[in-house]
PDB file of C-alpha atoms and ligand atoms in Angstrom:
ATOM      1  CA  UNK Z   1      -4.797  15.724 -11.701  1.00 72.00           C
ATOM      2  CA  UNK Z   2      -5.866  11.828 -11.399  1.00 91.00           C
ATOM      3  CA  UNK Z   3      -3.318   9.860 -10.506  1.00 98.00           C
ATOM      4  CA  UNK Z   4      -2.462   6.860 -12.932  1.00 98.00           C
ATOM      5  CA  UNK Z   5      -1.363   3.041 -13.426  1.00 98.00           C
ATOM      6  CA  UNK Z   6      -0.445   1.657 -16.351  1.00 98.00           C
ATOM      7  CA  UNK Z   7       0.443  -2.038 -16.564  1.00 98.00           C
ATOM      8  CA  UNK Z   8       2.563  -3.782 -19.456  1.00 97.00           C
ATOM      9  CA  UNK Z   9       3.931  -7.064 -20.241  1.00 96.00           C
ATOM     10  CA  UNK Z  10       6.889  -7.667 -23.281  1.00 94.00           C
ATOM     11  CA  UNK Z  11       5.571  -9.554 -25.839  1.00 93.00           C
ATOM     12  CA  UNK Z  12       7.610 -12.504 -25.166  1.00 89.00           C
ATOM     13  CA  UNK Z  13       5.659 -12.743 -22.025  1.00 91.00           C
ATOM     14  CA  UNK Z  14       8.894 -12.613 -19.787  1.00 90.00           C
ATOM     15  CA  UNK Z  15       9.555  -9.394 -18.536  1.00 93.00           C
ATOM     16  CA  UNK Z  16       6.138  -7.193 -16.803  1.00 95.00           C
ATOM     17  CA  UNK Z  17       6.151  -3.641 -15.341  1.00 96.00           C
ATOM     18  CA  UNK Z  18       3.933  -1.732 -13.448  1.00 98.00           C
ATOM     19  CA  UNK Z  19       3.942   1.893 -12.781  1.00 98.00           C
ATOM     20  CA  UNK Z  20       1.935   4.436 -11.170  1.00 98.00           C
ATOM     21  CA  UNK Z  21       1.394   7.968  -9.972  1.00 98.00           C
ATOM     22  CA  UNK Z  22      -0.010   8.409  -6.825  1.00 98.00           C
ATOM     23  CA  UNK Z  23       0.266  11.774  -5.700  1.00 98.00           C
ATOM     24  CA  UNK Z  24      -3.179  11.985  -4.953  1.00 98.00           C
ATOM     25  CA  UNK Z  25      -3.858   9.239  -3.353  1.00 98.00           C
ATOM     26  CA  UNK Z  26      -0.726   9.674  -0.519  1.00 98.00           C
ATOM     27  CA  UNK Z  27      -2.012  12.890   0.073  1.00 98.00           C
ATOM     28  CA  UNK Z  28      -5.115  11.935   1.138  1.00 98.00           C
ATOM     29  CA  UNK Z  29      -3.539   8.679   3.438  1.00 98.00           C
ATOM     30  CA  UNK Z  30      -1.143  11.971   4.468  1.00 98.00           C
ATOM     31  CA  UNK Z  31      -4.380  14.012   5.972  1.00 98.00           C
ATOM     32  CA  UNK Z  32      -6.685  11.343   6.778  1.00 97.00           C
ATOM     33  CA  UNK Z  33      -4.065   9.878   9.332  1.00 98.00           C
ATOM     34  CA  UNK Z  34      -2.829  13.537  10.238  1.00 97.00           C
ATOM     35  CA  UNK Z  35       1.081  11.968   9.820  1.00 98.00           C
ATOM     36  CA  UNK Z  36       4.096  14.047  10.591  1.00 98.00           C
ATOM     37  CA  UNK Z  37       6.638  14.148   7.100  1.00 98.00           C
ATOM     38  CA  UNK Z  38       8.348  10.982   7.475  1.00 98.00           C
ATOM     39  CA  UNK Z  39       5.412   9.200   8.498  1.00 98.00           C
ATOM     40  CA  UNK Z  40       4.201  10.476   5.322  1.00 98.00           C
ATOM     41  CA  UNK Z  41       6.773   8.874   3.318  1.00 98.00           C
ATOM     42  CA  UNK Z  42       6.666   5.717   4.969  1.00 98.00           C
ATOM     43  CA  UNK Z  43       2.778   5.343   4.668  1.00 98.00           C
ATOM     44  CA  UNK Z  44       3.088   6.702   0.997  1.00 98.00           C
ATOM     45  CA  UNK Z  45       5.596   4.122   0.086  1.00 98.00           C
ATOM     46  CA  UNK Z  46       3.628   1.222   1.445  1.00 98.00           C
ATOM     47  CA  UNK Z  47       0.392   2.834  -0.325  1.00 98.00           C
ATOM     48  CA  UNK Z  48       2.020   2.791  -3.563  1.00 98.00           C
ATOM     49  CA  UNK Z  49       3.921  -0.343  -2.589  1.00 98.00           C
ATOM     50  CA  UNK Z  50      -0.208  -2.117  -2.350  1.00 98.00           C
ATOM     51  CA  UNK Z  51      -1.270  -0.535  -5.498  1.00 98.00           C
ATOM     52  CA  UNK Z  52       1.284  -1.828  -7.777  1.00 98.00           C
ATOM     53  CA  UNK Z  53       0.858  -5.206  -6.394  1.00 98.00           C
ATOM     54  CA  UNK Z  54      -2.961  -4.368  -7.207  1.00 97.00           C
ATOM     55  CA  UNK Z  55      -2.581  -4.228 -10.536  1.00 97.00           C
ATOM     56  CA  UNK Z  56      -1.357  -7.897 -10.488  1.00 96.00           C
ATOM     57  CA  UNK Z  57      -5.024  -8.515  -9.299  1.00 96.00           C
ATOM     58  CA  UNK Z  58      -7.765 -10.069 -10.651  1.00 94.00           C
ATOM     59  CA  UNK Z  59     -11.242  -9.360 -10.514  1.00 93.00           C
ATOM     60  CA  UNK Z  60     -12.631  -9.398  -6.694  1.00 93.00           C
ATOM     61  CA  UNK Z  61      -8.990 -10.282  -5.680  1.00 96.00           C
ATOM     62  CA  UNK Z  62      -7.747  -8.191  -2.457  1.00 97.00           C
ATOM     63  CA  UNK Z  63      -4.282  -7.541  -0.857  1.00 97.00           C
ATOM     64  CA  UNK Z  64      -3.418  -5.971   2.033  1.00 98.00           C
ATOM     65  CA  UNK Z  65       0.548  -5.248   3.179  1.00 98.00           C
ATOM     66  CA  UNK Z  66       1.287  -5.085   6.526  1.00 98.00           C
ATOM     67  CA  UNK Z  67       4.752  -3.581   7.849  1.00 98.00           C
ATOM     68  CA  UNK Z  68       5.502  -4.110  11.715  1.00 98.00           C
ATOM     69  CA  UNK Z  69       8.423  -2.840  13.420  1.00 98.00           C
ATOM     70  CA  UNK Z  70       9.835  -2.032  16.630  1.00 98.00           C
ATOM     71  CA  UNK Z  71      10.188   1.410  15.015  1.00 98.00           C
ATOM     72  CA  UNK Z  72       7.524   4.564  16.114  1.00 98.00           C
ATOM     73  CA  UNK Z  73       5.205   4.004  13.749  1.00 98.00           C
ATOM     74  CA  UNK Z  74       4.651   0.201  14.819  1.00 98.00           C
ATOM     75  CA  UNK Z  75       2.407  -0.769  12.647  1.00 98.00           C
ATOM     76  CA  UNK Z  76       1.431   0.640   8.747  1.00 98.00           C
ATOM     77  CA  UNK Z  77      -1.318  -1.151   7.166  1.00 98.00           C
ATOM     78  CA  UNK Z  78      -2.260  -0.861   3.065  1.00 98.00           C
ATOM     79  CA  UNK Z  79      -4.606  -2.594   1.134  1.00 98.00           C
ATOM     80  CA  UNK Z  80      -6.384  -3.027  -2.565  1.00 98.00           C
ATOM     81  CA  UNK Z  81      -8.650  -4.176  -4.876  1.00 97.00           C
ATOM     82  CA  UNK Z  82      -7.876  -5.234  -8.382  1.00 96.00           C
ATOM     83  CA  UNK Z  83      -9.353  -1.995  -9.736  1.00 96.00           C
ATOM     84  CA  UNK Z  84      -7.148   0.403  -7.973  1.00 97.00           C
ATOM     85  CA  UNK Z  85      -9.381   1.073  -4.574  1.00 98.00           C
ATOM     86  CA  UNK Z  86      -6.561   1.768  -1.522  1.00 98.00           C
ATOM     87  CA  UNK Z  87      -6.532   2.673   1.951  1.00 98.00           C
ATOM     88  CA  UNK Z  88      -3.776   2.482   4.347  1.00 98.00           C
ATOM     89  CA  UNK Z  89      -3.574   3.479   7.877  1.00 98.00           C
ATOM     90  CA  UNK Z  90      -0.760   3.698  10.693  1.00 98.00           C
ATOM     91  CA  UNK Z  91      -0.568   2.741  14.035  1.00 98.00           C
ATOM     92  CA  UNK Z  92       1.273   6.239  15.487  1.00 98.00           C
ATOM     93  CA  UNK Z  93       1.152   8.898  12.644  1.00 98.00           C
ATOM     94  CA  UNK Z  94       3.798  10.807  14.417  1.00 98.00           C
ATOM     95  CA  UNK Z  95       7.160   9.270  14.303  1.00 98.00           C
ATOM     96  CA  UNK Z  96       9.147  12.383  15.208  1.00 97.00           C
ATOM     97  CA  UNK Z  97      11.955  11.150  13.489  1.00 97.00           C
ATOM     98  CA  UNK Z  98      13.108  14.747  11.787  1.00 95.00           C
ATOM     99  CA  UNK Z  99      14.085  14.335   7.950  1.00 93.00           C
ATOM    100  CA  UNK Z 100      17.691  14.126   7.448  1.00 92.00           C
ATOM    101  CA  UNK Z 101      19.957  15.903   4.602  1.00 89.00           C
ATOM    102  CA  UNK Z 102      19.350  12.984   2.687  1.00 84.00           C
ATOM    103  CA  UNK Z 103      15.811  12.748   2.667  1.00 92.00           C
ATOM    104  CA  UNK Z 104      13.807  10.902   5.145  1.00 97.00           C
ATOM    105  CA  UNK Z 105      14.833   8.302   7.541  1.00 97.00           C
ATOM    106  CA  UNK Z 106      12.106   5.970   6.592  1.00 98.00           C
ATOM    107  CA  UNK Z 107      14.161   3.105   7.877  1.00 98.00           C
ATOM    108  CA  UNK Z 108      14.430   4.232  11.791  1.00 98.00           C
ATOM    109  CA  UNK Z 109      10.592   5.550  11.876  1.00 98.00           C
ATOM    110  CA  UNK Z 110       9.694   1.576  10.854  1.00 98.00           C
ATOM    111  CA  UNK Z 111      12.272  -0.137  12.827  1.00 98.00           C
ATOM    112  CA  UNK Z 112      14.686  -1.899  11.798  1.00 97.00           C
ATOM    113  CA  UNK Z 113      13.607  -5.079  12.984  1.00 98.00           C
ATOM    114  CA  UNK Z 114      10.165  -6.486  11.926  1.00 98.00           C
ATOM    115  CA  UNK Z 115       8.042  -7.688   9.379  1.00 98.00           C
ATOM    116  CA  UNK Z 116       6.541  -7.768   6.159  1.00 98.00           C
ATOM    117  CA  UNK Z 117       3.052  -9.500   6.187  1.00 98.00           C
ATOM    118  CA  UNK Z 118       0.915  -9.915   2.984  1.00 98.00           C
ATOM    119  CA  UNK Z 119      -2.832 -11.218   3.144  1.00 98.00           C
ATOM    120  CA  UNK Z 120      -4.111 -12.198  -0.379  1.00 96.00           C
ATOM    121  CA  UNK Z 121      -7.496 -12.769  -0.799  1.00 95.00           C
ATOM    122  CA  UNK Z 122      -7.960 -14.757  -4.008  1.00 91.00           C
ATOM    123  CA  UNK Z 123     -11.516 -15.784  -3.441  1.00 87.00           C
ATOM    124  CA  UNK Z 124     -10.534 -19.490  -1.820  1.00 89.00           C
ATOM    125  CA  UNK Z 125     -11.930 -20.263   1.556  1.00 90.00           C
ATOM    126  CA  UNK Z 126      -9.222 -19.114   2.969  1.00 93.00           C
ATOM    127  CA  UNK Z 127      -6.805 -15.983   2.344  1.00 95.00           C
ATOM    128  CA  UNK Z 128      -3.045 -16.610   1.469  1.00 95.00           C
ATOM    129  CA  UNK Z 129      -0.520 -15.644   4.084  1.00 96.00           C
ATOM    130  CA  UNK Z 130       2.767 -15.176   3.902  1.00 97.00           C
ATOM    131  CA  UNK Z 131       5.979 -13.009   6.057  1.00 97.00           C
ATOM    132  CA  UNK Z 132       9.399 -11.965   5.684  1.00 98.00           C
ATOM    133  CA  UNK Z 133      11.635 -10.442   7.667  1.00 98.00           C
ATOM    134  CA  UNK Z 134      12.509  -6.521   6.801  1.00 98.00           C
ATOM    135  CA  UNK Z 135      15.704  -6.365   4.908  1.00 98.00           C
ATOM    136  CA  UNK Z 136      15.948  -2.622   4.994  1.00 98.00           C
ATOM    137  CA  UNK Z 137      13.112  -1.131   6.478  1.00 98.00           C
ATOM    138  CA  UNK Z 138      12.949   1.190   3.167  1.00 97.00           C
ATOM    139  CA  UNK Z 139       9.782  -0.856   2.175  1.00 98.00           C
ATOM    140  CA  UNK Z 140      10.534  -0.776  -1.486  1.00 97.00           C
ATOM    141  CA  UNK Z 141      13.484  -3.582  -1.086  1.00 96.00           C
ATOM    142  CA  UNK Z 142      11.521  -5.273   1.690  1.00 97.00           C
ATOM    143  CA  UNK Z 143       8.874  -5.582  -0.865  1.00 97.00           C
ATOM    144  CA  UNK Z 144      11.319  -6.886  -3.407  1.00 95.00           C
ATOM    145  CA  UNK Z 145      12.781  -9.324  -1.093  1.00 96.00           C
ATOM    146  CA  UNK Z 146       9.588 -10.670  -0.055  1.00 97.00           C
ATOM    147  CA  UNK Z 147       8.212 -11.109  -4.027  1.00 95.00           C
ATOM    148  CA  UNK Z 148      12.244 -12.595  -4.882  1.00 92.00           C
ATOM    149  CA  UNK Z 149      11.908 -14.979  -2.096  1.00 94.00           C
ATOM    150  CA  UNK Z 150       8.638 -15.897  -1.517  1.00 94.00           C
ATOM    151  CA  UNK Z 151       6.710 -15.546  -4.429  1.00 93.00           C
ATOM    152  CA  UNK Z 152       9.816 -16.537  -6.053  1.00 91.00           C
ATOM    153  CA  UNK Z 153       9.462 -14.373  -8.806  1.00 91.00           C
ATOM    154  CA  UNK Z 154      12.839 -12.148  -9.018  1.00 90.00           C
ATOM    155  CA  UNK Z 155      11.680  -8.511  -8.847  1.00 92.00           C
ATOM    156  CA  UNK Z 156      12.157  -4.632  -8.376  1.00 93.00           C
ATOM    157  CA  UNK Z 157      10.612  -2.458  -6.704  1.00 96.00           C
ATOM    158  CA  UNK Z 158      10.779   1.493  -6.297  1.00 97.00           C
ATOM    159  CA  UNK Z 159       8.755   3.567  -4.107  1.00 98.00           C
ATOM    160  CA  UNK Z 160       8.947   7.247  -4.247  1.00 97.00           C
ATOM    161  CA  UNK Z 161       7.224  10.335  -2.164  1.00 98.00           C
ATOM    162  CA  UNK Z 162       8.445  13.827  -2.402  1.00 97.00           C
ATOM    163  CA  UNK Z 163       7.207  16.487  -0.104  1.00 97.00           C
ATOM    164  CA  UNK Z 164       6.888  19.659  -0.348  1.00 96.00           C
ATOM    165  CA  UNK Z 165       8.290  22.542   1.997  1.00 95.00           C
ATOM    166  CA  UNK Z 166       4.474  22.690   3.884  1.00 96.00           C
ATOM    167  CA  UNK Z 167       4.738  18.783   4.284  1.00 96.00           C
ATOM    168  CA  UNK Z 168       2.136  18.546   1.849  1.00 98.00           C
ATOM    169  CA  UNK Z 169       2.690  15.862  -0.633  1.00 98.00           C
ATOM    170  CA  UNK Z 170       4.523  16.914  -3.831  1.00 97.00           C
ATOM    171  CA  UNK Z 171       4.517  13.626  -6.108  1.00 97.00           C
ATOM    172  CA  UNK Z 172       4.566  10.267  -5.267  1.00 98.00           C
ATOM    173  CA  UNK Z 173       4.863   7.194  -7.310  1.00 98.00           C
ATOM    174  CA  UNK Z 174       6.523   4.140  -8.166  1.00 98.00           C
ATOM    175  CA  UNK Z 175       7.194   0.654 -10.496  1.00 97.00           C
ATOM    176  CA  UNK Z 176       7.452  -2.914 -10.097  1.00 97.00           C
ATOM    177  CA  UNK Z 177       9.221  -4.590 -12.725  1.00 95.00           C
ATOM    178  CA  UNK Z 178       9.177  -8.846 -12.635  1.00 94.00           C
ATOM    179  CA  UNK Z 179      11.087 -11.650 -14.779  1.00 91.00           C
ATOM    180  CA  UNK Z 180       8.576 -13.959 -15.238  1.00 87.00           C
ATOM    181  CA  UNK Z 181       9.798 -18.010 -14.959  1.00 79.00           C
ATOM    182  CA  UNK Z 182      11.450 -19.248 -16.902  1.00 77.00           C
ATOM    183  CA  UNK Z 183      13.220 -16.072 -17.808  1.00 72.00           C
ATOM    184  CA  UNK Z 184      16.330 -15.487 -19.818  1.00 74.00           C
ATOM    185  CA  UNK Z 185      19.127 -14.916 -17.751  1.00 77.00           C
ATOM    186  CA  UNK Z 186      21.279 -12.275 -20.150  1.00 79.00           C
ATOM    187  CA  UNK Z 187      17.395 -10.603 -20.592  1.00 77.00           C
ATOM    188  CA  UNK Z 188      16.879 -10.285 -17.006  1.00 78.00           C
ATOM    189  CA  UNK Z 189      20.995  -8.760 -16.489  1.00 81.00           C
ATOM    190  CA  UNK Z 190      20.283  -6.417 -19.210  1.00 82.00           C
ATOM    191  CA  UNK Z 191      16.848  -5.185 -16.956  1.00 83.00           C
ATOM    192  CA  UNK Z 192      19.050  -4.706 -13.658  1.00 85.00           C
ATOM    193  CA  UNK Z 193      21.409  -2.725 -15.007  1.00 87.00           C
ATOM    194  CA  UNK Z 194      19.249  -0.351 -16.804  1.00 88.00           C
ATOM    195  CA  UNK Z 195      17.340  -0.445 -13.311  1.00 90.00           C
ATOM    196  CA  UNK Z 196      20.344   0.039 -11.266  1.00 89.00           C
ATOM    197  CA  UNK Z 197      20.649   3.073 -13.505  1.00 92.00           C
ATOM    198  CA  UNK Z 198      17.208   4.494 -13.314  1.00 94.00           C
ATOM    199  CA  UNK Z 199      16.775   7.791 -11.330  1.00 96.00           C
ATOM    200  CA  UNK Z 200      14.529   7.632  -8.175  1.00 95.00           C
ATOM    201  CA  UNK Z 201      10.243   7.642  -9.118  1.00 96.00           C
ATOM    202  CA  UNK Z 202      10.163  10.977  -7.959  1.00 96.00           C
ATOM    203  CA  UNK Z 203      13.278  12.729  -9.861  1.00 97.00           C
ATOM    204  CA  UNK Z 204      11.195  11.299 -12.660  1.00 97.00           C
ATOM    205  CA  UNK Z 205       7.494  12.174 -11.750  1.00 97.00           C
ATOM    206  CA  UNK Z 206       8.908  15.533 -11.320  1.00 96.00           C
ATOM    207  CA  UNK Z 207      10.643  16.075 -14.562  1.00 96.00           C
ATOM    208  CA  UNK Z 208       6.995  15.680 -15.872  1.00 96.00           C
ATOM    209  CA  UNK Z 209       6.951  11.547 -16.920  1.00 97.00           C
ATOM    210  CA  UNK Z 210       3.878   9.678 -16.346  1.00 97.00           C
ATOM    211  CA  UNK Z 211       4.225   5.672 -15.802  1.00 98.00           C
ATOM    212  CA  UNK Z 212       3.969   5.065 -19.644  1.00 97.00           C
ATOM    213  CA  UNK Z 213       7.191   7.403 -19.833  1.00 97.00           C
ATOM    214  CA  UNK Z 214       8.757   5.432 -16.992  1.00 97.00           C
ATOM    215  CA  UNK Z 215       7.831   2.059 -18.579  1.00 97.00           C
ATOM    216  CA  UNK Z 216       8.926   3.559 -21.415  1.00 96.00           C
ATOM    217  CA  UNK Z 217      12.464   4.221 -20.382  1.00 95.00           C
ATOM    218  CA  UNK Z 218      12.786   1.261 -17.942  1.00 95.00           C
ATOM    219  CA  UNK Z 219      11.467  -1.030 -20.859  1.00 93.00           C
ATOM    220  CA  UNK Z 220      13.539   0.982 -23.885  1.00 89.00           C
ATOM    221  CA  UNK Z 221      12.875  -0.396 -27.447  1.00 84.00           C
ATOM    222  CA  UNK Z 222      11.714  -4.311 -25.859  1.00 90.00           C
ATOM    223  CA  UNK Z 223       8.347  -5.031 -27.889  1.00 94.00           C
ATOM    224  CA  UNK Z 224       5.376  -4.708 -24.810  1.00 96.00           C
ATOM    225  CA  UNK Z 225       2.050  -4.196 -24.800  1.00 96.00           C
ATOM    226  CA  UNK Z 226      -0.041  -2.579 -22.375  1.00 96.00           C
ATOM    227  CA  UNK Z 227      -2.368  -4.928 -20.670  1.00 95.00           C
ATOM    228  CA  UNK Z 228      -3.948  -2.471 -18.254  1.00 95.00           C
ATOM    229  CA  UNK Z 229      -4.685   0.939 -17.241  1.00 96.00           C
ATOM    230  CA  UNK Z 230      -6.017   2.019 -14.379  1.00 96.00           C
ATOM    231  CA  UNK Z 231      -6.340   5.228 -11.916  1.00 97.00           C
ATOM    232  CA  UNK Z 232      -5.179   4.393  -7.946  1.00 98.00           C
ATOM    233  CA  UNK Z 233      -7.599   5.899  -5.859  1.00 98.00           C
ATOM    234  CA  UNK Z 234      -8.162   6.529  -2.216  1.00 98.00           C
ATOM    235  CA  UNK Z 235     -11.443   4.461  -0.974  1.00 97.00           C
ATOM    236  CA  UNK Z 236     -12.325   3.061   1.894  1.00 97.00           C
ATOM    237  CA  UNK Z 237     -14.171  -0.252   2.350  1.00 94.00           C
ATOM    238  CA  UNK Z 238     -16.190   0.686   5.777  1.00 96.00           C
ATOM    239  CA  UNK Z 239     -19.598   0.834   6.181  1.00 96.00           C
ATOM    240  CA  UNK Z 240     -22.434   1.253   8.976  1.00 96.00           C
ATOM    241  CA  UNK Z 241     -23.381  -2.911   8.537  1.00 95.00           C
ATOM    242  CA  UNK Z 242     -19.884  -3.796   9.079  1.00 93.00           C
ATOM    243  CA  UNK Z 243     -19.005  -1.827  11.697  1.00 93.00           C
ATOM    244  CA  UNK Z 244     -22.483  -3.238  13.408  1.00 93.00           C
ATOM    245  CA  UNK Z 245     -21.727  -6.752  12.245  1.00 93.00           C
ATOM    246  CA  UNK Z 246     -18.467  -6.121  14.332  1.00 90.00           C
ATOM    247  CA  UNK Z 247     -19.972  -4.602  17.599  1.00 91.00           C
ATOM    248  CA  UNK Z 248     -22.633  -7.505  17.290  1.00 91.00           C
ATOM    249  CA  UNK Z 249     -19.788 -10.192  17.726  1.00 91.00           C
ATOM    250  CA  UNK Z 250     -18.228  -8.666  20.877  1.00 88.00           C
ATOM    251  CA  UNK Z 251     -19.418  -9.904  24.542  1.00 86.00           C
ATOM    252  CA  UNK Z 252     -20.955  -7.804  27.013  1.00 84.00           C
ATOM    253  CA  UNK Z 253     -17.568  -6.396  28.588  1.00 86.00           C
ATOM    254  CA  UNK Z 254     -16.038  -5.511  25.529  1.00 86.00           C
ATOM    255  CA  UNK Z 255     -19.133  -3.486  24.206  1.00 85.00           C
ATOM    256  CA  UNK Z 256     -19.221  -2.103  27.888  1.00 83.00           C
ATOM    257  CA  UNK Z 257     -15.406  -0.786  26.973  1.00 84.00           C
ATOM    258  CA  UNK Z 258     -16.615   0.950  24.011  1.00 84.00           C
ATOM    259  CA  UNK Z 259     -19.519   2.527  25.446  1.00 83.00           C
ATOM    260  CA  UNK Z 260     -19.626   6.126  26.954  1.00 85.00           C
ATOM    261  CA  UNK Z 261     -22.960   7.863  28.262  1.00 86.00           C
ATOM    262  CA  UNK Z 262     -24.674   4.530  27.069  1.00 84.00           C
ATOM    263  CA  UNK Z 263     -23.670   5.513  23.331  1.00 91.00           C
ATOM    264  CA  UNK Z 264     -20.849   4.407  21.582  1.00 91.00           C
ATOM    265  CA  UNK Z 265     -18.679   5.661  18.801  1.00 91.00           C
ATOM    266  CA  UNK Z 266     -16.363   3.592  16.398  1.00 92.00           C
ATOM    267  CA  UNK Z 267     -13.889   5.296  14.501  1.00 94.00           C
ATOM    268  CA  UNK Z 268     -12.582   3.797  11.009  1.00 95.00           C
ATOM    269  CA  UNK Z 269      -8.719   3.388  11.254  1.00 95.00           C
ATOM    270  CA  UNK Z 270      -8.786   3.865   7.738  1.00 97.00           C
ATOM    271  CA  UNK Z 271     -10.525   6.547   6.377  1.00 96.00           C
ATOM    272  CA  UNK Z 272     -11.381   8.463   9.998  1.00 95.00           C
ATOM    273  CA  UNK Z 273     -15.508   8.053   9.352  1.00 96.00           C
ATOM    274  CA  UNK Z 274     -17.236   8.186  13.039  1.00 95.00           C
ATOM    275  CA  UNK Z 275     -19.775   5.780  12.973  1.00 96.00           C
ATOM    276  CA  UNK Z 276     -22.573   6.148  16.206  1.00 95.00           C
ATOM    277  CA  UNK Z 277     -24.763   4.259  18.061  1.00 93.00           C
ATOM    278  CA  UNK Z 278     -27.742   4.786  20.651  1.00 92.00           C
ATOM    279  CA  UNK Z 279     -28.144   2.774  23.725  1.00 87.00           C
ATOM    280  CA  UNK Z 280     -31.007   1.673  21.691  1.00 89.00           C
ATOM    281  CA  UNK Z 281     -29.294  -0.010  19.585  1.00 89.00           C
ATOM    282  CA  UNK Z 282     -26.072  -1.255  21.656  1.00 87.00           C
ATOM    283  CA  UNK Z 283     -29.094  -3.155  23.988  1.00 85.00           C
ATOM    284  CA  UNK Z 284     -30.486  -4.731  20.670  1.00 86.00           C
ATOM    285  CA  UNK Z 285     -27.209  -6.171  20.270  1.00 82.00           C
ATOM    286  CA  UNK Z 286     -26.591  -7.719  23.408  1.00 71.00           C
ATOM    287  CA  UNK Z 287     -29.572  -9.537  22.879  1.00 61.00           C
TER     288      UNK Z 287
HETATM  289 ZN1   ZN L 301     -13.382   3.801   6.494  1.00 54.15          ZN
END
């Protein structure tokens, strides 16, 4: 089954959620890496984590959220499009951190010292940068913290992946829900505690609700309307000219380093496509 996002906004204007299944999607980050379980969930979480924030996108907008810790997996890497598009990589897909009674011990396979980067590419000459410290290492709250204190827009964030006893991805999913200035401050305490309250994405993906049931329930009887619906998909970005363009721009050494039996062979970090190229063509850059 597709996976799904629905966006919605109350009609006031001061309260919007985003939710989203992406099941699919994580399970293809899961094999295309080749991650170990609690690589999975940390990956998955930081997928989903980039496709809600997608939804907040506009047209040819692009974000990518980076997570670096001191942790195993080093570095975990997600980005998007405004129409759903993500791909997400990890540095070290095996964190050999086994899963606990709990769950998964997302925290330790990040680090817990590190940080949150986001890149947004709005279409201005230059992208918009910004970094916060991890708060948790969960990714969910880190998220939260960053959007609270940065973007300065108080929000929530929950990032679920269950797996299944052959690793394989089970459900996976998640919401973002965001008082929008000026806010109303007995409004906004009404939305924590019904959030504080809400059972974790997956307990809910698996009892069978979709994100209109989990808007649904997060949002209760508030007036909203939906403002967008969309499916989160796995796609990757890479492409023979870019990987060229790339290889064009390094010096002589560096293409030297890549080289192997006068071919070379560049791997996409990504989505795992080989791209090759003939000493033919390496001279004809080096021209
Ligand atoms: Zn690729």
């Amino acid at each position: 089954m597709a996976d799904k996002m629905l966006r919605i906004v109350t009609k006031d204007g001061t309260v919007r959620g985003v939710a989203a299944e992406t099941t699919e999607l994580v399970e293809q980050c899961r094999r295309r890496q080749g991650c170990d379980p609690t690589a999975t969930v940390a990956l998955g979480r930081l997928a989903t984590a980039a496709a809600l924030m997608g939804a907040l996108l506009k047209d040819d907008q692009r974000l990518a959220l980076i997570v670096e810790g001191n942790g195993p997996l080093r570095k975990i890497n997600a980005e998007t499009d405004a129409g759903g598009r993500v791909r997400a990589s990890v540095k070290n897909p095996l964190s050999e951190i086994p899963p606990t009674a709990g769950g998964f011990d997302v925290a330790a396979a990040v680090g817990r010292a590190g940080f949150l980067r986001v890149v947004k590419d709005l279409g201005m000459k230059e992208p918009y940068r910004s970094m916060v410290q991890l708060q948790t290492s969960e990714i969910g709250e880190d998220l939260a913290y960053y959007l609270s204190a940065s973007e300065q827009i108080p929000s929530s964030v929950a990032l679920g992946v269950y797996l299944e006893q052959d690793a394989t991805v089970g459900c996976a999913g998640g919401f973002l829900v965001q008082a929008m200035p000026p806010g109303n401050e007995a409004d906004i305490a009404a939305l924590e505690s019904t959030l504080l309250n809400m059972p974790a994405p997956t307990d809910l993906l698996r009892q069978g609700l979709g994100p209109r049931e989990i808007l649904g329930r997060i949002f209760a009887d508030r007036p909203c309307e939906v403002v967008a619906e969309t499916q989160p998909r796995f796609a990757c970005r890479c492409s023979r000219r870019q990987v060229t363009a790339v290889l064009r721009s390094l010096d002589r050494d560096e293409l030297a380093g890549l080289t192997e039996d006068g071919e070379a062979q560049v791997t996409c970090e990504f989505c795992g496509e080989v791209y090759s190229f003939s000493g033919e063509e390496l001279e004809s850059f080096r021209s």
